[in-house]
């Protein structure tokens, strides 16, 4: 019963983008599984081929890469922003992931094999449309992230972070946020002090 209740949240999310028929829902539900993660659990390892698309029910997840022993955070997944969890280049190209996905606040994910997800595209125009819309949405997020790193100051990036992730500041370690912003923890501390005085 819990699985049906949790899967309903994914169905509601998809339905906020497209109209799903009862047949669509019946095709989707048996393919879903619920996964529970604790803080520090690794969902995708570097070098592993990502074969599952996951959806956030609860918790917070960090996507990062290791470069010369340094962790570089790409983005965070949680329910109200970036709720689809995967190493997307690995998922789409079937190649080993350069990214690591880690649970940083305990929670639950709904998981579906990507092979099953792609099959839904071929049998349902609604799922096909949803896939296109969510791909376009994620493309915009990626471009905004690239432009932020290239053209905005650290203070501007911090202000945008607060707008995009308003609940995260007090939930996750600040060195993760510093890594995401491309600054040192000491620089983040100075930026925060200036921001508070505004």
PDB file of C-alpha atoms in Angstrom:
ATOM      1  CA  UNK A   1       0.000   0.000   0.000  1.00  0.00           C
ATOM      2  CA  UNK A   2       2.880   2.362   0.838  1.00  0.00           C
ATOM      3  CA  UNK A   3       4.382   1.774  -2.605  1.00  0.00           C
ATOM      4  CA  UNK A   4       1.102   2.766  -4.264  1.00  0.00           C
ATOM      5  CA  UNK A   5       0.918   5.871  -2.090  1.00  0.00           C
ATOM      6  CA  UNK A   6       4.504   6.859  -2.902  1.00  0.00           C
ATOM      7  CA  UNK A   7       4.132   6.116  -6.623  1.00  0.00           C
ATOM      8  CA  UNK A   8       1.111   8.423  -6.633  1.00  0.00           C
ATOM      9  CA  UNK A   9       3.496  11.305  -5.973  1.00  0.00           C
ATOM     10  CA  UNK A  10       5.404  10.551  -9.159  1.00  0.00           C
ATOM     11  CA  UNK A  11       2.148  10.179 -11.072  1.00  0.00           C
ATOM     12  CA  UNK A  12       1.001  13.563  -9.727  1.00  0.00           C
ATOM     13  CA  UNK A  13       4.305  15.132 -10.763  1.00  0.00           C
ATOM     14  CA  UNK A  14       4.084  13.759 -14.308  1.00  0.00           C
ATOM     15  CA  UNK A  15       0.403  14.770 -14.440  1.00  0.00           C
ATOM     16  CA  UNK A  16       1.392  18.355 -13.650  1.00  0.00           C
ATOM     17  CA  UNK A  17       3.136  18.352 -17.062  1.00  0.00           C
ATOM     18  CA  UNK A  18       0.899  16.104 -19.198  1.00  0.00           C
ATOM     19  CA  UNK A  19      -2.424  14.281 -19.025  1.00  0.00           C
ATOM     20  CA  UNK A  20      -2.002  10.623 -18.071  1.00  0.00           C
ATOM     21  CA  UNK A  21      -4.664   8.078 -18.897  1.00  0.00           C
ATOM     22  CA  UNK A  22      -5.531   5.213 -16.569  1.00  0.00           C
ATOM     23  CA  UNK A  23      -3.756   2.897 -19.013  1.00  0.00           C
ATOM     24  CA  UNK A  24      -0.606   5.068 -18.745  1.00  0.00           C
ATOM     25  CA  UNK A  25      -0.729   4.808 -14.958  1.00  0.00           C
ATOM     26  CA  UNK A  26      -1.269   1.046 -15.050  1.00  0.00           C
ATOM     27  CA  UNK A  27       1.728   0.677 -17.375  1.00  0.00           C
ATOM     28  CA  UNK A  28       3.951   2.771 -15.112  1.00  0.00           C
ATOM     29  CA  UNK A  29       3.156   1.531 -11.607  1.00  0.00           C
ATOM     30  CA  UNK A  30       4.441  -2.075 -11.824  1.00  0.00           C
ATOM     31  CA  UNK A  31       7.806  -0.827 -13.082  1.00  0.00           C
ATOM     32  CA  UNK A  32       8.440   1.353 -10.023  1.00  0.00           C
ATOM     33  CA  UNK A  33      10.278   0.465  -6.834  1.00  0.00           C
ATOM     34  CA  UNK A  34      10.856   2.424  -3.627  1.00  0.00           C
ATOM     35  CA  UNK A  35      14.416   2.829  -2.328  1.00  0.00           C
ATOM     36  CA  UNK A  36      15.410   4.117   1.116  1.00  0.00           C
ATOM     37  CA  UNK A  37      18.739   5.899   1.581  1.00  0.00           C
ATOM     38  CA  UNK A  38      20.714   7.027   4.623  1.00  0.00           C
ATOM     39  CA  UNK A  39      23.126   9.938   4.829  1.00  0.00           C
ATOM     40  CA  UNK A  40      26.335   9.044   3.010  1.00  0.00           C
ATOM     41  CA  UNK A  41      24.805   6.317   0.825  1.00  0.00           C
ATOM     42  CA  UNK A  42      26.107   6.399  -2.745  1.00  0.00           C
ATOM     43  CA  UNK A  43      23.394   6.058  -5.389  1.00  0.00           C
ATOM     44  CA  UNK A  44      25.675   6.212  -8.442  1.00  0.00           C
ATOM     45  CA  UNK A  45      29.430   5.601  -8.229  1.00  0.00           C
ATOM     46  CA  UNK A  46      32.036   7.211 -10.455  1.00  0.00           C
ATOM     47  CA  UNK A  47      32.780   4.726 -13.242  1.00  0.00           C
ATOM     48  CA  UNK A  48      29.423   2.956 -12.856  1.00  0.00           C
ATOM     49  CA  UNK A  49      26.936   2.927 -15.742  1.00  0.00           C
ATOM     50  CA  UNK A  50      23.715   4.588 -14.593  1.00  0.00           C
ATOM     51  CA  UNK A  51      20.767   2.391 -15.601  1.00  0.00           C
ATOM     52  CA  UNK A  52      17.952   3.787 -13.456  1.00  0.00           C
ATOM     53  CA  UNK A  53      15.963   6.998 -13.448  1.00  0.00           C
ATOM     54  CA  UNK A  54      14.922   8.008  -9.936  1.00  0.00           C
ATOM     55  CA  UNK A  55      12.452  10.512  -8.520  1.00  0.00           C
ATOM     56  CA  UNK A  56      12.776  12.237  -5.148  1.00  0.00           C
ATOM     57  CA  UNK A  57      10.085  11.468  -2.587  1.00  0.00           C
ATOM     58  CA  UNK A  58      12.117  12.867   0.295  1.00  0.00           C
ATOM     59  CA  UNK A  59      15.717  13.621   1.250  1.00  0.00           C
ATOM     60  CA  UNK A  60      18.463  15.634  -0.442  1.00  0.00           C
ATOM     61  CA  UNK A  61      20.996  14.267  -2.927  1.00  0.00           C
ATOM     62  CA  UNK A  62      24.244  15.755  -4.202  1.00  0.00           C
ATOM     63  CA  UNK A  63      25.724  15.265  -7.663  1.00  0.00           C
ATOM     64  CA  UNK A  64      29.473  15.851  -7.780  1.00  0.00           C
ATOM     65  CA  UNK A  65      32.723  14.899  -9.491  1.00  0.00           C
ATOM     66  CA  UNK A  66      36.180  14.200  -8.139  1.00  0.00           C
ATOM     67  CA  UNK A  67      38.908  16.186  -9.891  1.00  0.00           C
ATOM     68  CA  UNK A  68      42.464  15.782  -8.592  1.00  0.00           C
ATOM     69  CA  UNK A  69      41.100  14.697  -5.234  1.00  0.00           C
ATOM     70  CA  UNK A  70      38.794  17.724  -5.009  1.00  0.00           C
ATOM     71  CA  UNK A  71      35.007  17.420  -4.889  1.00  0.00           C
ATOM     72  CA  UNK A  72      33.172  19.691  -7.328  1.00  0.00           C
ATOM     73  CA  UNK A  73      29.417  19.849  -6.730  1.00  0.00           C
ATOM     74  CA  UNK A  74      27.283  20.173  -9.869  1.00  0.00           C
ATOM     75  CA  UNK A  75      23.821  20.429  -8.311  1.00  0.00           C
ATOM     76  CA  UNK A  76      21.448  19.135  -5.660  1.00  0.00           C
ATOM     77  CA  UNK A  77      18.326  17.029  -6.085  1.00  0.00           C
ATOM     78  CA  UNK A  78      15.368  17.417  -3.783  1.00  0.00           C
ATOM     79  CA  UNK A  79      11.620  17.296  -4.047  1.00  0.00           C
ATOM     80  CA  UNK A  80      10.862  20.910  -4.955  1.00  0.00           C
ATOM     81  CA  UNK A  81      13.770  21.354  -7.411  1.00  0.00           C
ATOM     82  CA  UNK A  82      15.565  18.894  -9.683  1.00  0.00           C
ATOM     83  CA  UNK A  83      13.447  15.942  -8.491  1.00  0.00           C
ATOM     84  CA  UNK A  84      14.750  13.560 -11.189  1.00  0.00           C
ATOM     85  CA  UNK A  85      17.918  11.804 -10.054  1.00  0.00           C
ATOM     86  CA  UNK A  86      20.413  10.245 -12.477  1.00  0.00           C
ATOM     87  CA  UNK A  87      23.831  10.696 -13.978  1.00  0.00           C
ATOM     88  CA  UNK A  88      22.232  11.803 -17.210  1.00  0.00           C
ATOM     89  CA  UNK A  89      25.181  11.548 -19.598  1.00  0.00           C
ATOM     90  CA  UNK A  90      25.804   8.008 -18.362  1.00  0.00           C
ATOM     91  CA  UNK A  91      22.096   7.155 -18.498  1.00  0.00           C
ATOM     92  CA  UNK A  92      21.561   8.482 -22.018  1.00  0.00           C
ATOM     93  CA  UNK A  93      24.832   7.299 -23.571  1.00  0.00           C
ATOM     94  CA  UNK A  94      25.277   4.053 -21.643  1.00  0.00           C
ATOM     95  CA  UNK A  95      28.794   4.982 -20.613  1.00  0.00           C
ATOM     96  CA  UNK A  96      30.532   5.006 -17.197  1.00  0.00           C
ATOM     97  CA  UNK A  97      29.509   7.953 -15.049  1.00  0.00           C
ATOM     98  CA  UNK A  98      31.935  10.786 -14.340  1.00  0.00           C
ATOM     99  CA  UNK A  99      29.610  11.821 -11.523  1.00  0.00           C
ATOM    100  CA  UNK A 100      28.897  10.549  -8.052  1.00  0.00           C
ATOM    101  CA  UNK A 101      25.403  10.851  -6.595  1.00  0.00           C
ATOM    102  CA  UNK A 102      25.279  10.794  -2.804  1.00  0.00           C
ATOM    103  CA  UNK A 103      22.454  11.003  -0.289  1.00  0.00           C
ATOM    104  CA  UNK A 104      23.213  13.880   2.112  1.00  0.00           C
ATOM    105  CA  UNK A 105      19.865  14.009   3.949  1.00  0.00           C
ATOM    106  CA  UNK A 106      18.126  10.626   4.481  1.00  0.00           C
ATOM    107  CA  UNK A 107      15.150   9.971   2.250  1.00  0.00           C
ATOM    108  CA  UNK A 108      13.324   7.885  -0.337  1.00  0.00           C
ATOM    109  CA  UNK A 109      13.547   7.635  -4.114  1.00  0.00           C
ATOM    110  CA  UNK A 110      11.226   6.011  -6.633  1.00  0.00           C
ATOM    111  CA  UNK A 111      13.296   4.058  -9.166  1.00  0.00           C
ATOM    112  CA  UNK A 112      12.528   2.777 -12.651  1.00  0.00           C
ATOM    113  CA  UNK A 113      14.904   0.976 -15.048  1.00  0.00           C
ATOM    114  CA  UNK A 114      15.713   3.346 -17.888  1.00  0.00           C
ATOM    115  CA  UNK A 115      14.976   0.554 -20.377  1.00  0.00           C
ATOM    116  CA  UNK A 116      11.403   0.427 -19.019  1.00  0.00           C
ATOM    117  CA  UNK A 117      11.150   4.207 -19.068  1.00  0.00           C
ATOM    118  CA  UNK A 118      12.179   4.345 -22.736  1.00  0.00           C
ATOM    119  CA  UNK A 119       9.622   1.668 -23.528  1.00  0.00           C
ATOM    120  CA  UNK A 120       6.912   3.915 -22.087  1.00  0.00           C
ATOM    121  CA  UNK A 121       7.876   6.517 -24.709  1.00  0.00           C
ATOM    122  CA  UNK A 122       7.060   4.067 -27.477  1.00  0.00           C
ATOM    123  CA  UNK A 123       3.649   3.053 -26.123  1.00  0.00           C
ATOM    124  CA  UNK A 124       2.354   6.379 -24.758  1.00  0.00           C
ATOM    125  CA  UNK A 125       2.286   9.810 -26.368  1.00  0.00           C
ATOM    126  CA  UNK A 126       1.856  11.336 -22.896  1.00  0.00           C
ATOM    127  CA  UNK A 127       5.082   9.827 -21.598  1.00  0.00           C
ATOM    128  CA  UNK A 128       6.803  10.788 -24.837  1.00  0.00           C
ATOM    129  CA  UNK A 129       5.681  14.408 -24.432  1.00  0.00           C
ATOM    130  CA  UNK A 130       6.679  14.420 -20.759  1.00  0.00           C
ATOM    131  CA  UNK A 131      10.136  13.134 -21.650  1.00  0.00           C
ATOM    132  CA  UNK A 132      10.604  15.952 -24.163  1.00  0.00           C
ATOM    133  CA  UNK A 133       9.327  18.627 -21.771  1.00  0.00           C
ATOM    134  CA  UNK A 134      11.479  17.496 -18.864  1.00  0.00           C
ATOM    135  CA  UNK A 135      14.518  17.262 -21.160  1.00  0.00           C
ATOM    136  CA  UNK A 136      13.894  20.853 -22.275  1.00  0.00           C
ATOM    137  CA  UNK A 137      13.469  21.927 -18.647  1.00  0.00           C
ATOM    138  CA  UNK A 138      16.738  20.262 -17.617  1.00  0.00           C
ATOM    139  CA  UNK A 139      18.503  21.812 -20.610  1.00  0.00           C
ATOM    140  CA  UNK A 140      17.463  25.273 -19.434  1.00  0.00           C
ATOM    141  CA  UNK A 141      18.700  24.480 -15.904  1.00  0.00           C
ATOM    142  CA  UNK A 142      22.036  23.330 -17.321  1.00  0.00           C
ATOM    143  CA  UNK A 143      22.470  26.473 -19.444  1.00  0.00           C
ATOM    144  CA  UNK A 144      21.582  28.689 -16.476  1.00  0.00           C
ATOM    145  CA  UNK A 145      24.178  26.845 -14.392  1.00  0.00           C
ATOM    146  CA  UNK A 146      26.890  27.252 -17.054  1.00  0.00           C
ATOM    147  CA  UNK A 147      26.112  30.949 -17.545  1.00  0.00           C
ATOM    148  CA  UNK A 148      26.131  31.482 -13.786  1.00  0.00           C
ATOM    149  CA  UNK A 149      29.646  30.044 -13.472  1.00  0.00           C
ATOM    150  CA  UNK A 150      30.940  31.916 -16.515  1.00  0.00           C
ATOM    151  CA  UNK A 151      29.399  35.349 -16.184  1.00  0.00           C
ATOM    152  CA  UNK A 152      28.321  35.993 -12.589  1.00  0.00           C
ATOM    153  CA  UNK A 153      30.299  36.929  -9.508  1.00  0.00           C
ATOM    154  CA  UNK A 154      30.428  34.624  -6.488  1.00  0.00           C
ATOM    155  CA  UNK A 155      28.038  36.966  -4.650  1.00  0.00           C
ATOM    156  CA  UNK A 156      25.561  36.848  -7.537  1.00  0.00           C
ATOM    157  CA  UNK A 157      25.818  33.047  -7.612  1.00  0.00           C
ATOM    158  CA  UNK A 158      25.115  32.960  -3.878  1.00  0.00           C
ATOM    159  CA  UNK A 159      22.012  35.151  -4.279  1.00  0.00           C
ATOM    160  CA  UNK A 160      20.731  32.864  -7.051  1.00  0.00           C
ATOM    161  CA  UNK A 161      21.458  29.800  -4.901  1.00  0.00           C
ATOM    162  CA  UNK A 162      19.327  31.257  -2.083  1.00  0.00           C
ATOM    163  CA  UNK A 163      16.461  31.842  -4.539  1.00  0.00           C
ATOM    164  CA  UNK A 164      16.733  28.402  -6.173  1.00  0.00           C
ATOM    165  CA  UNK A 165      17.431  26.396  -3.017  1.00  0.00           C
ATOM    166  CA  UNK A 166      15.872  28.475  -0.194  1.00  0.00           C
ATOM    167  CA  UNK A 167      15.594  25.553   2.225  1.00  0.00           C
ATOM    168  CA  UNK A 168      19.039  24.054   1.788  1.00  0.00           C
ATOM    169  CA  UNK A 169      21.210  26.590   3.607  1.00  0.00           C
ATOM    170  CA  UNK A 170      20.387  25.186   7.040  1.00  0.00           C
ATOM    171  CA  UNK A 171      20.072  21.548   5.957  1.00  0.00           C
ATOM    172  CA  UNK A 172      23.382  20.699   4.304  1.00  0.00           C
ATOM    173  CA  UNK A 173      27.078  21.296   5.105  1.00  0.00           C
ATOM    174  CA  UNK A 174      28.267  24.699   3.939  1.00  0.00           C
ATOM    175  CA  UNK A 175      31.357  23.267   2.246  1.00  0.00           C
ATOM    176  CA  UNK A 176      28.975  21.512  -0.194  1.00  0.00           C
ATOM    177  CA  UNK A 177      27.418  24.888  -0.969  1.00  0.00           C
ATOM    178  CA  UNK A 178      30.864  26.467  -1.384  1.00  0.00           C
ATOM    179  CA  UNK A 179      31.803  23.677  -3.807  1.00  0.00           C
ATOM    180  CA  UNK A 180      28.599  24.283  -5.788  1.00  0.00           C
ATOM    181  CA  UNK A 181      29.338  28.016  -5.969  1.00  0.00           C
ATOM    182  CA  UNK A 182      32.954  27.441  -6.966  1.00  0.00           C
ATOM    183  CA  UNK A 183      34.402  29.222  -3.910  1.00  0.00           C
ATOM    184  CA  UNK A 184      36.270  28.228  -0.772  1.00  0.00           C
ATOM    185  CA  UNK A 185      34.338  27.787   2.503  1.00  0.00           C
ATOM    186  CA  UNK A 186      36.118  30.914   3.816  1.00  0.00           C
ATOM    187  CA  UNK A 187      34.921  32.938   0.814  1.00  0.00           C
ATOM    188  CA  UNK A 188      31.383  31.647   1.314  1.00  0.00           C
ATOM    189  CA  UNK A 189      31.482  32.786   4.931  1.00  0.00           C
ATOM    190  CA  UNK A 190      32.484  36.298   3.839  1.00  0.00           C
ATOM    191  CA  UNK A 191      29.794  36.369   1.126  1.00  0.00           C
ATOM    192  CA  UNK A 192      27.149  35.309   3.651  1.00  0.00           C
ATOM    193  CA  UNK A 193      28.161  38.040   6.094  1.00  0.00           C
ATOM    194  CA  UNK A 194      27.878  40.709   3.378  1.00  0.00           C
ATOM    195  CA  UNK A 195      24.535  39.267   2.221  1.00  0.00           C
ATOM    196  CA  UNK A 196      23.081  39.336   5.739  1.00  0.00           C
ATOM    197  CA  UNK A 197      23.971  43.037   6.056  1.00  0.00           C
ATOM    198  CA  UNK A 198      22.118  43.960   2.833  1.00  0.00           C
TER     199      UNK A 198
END
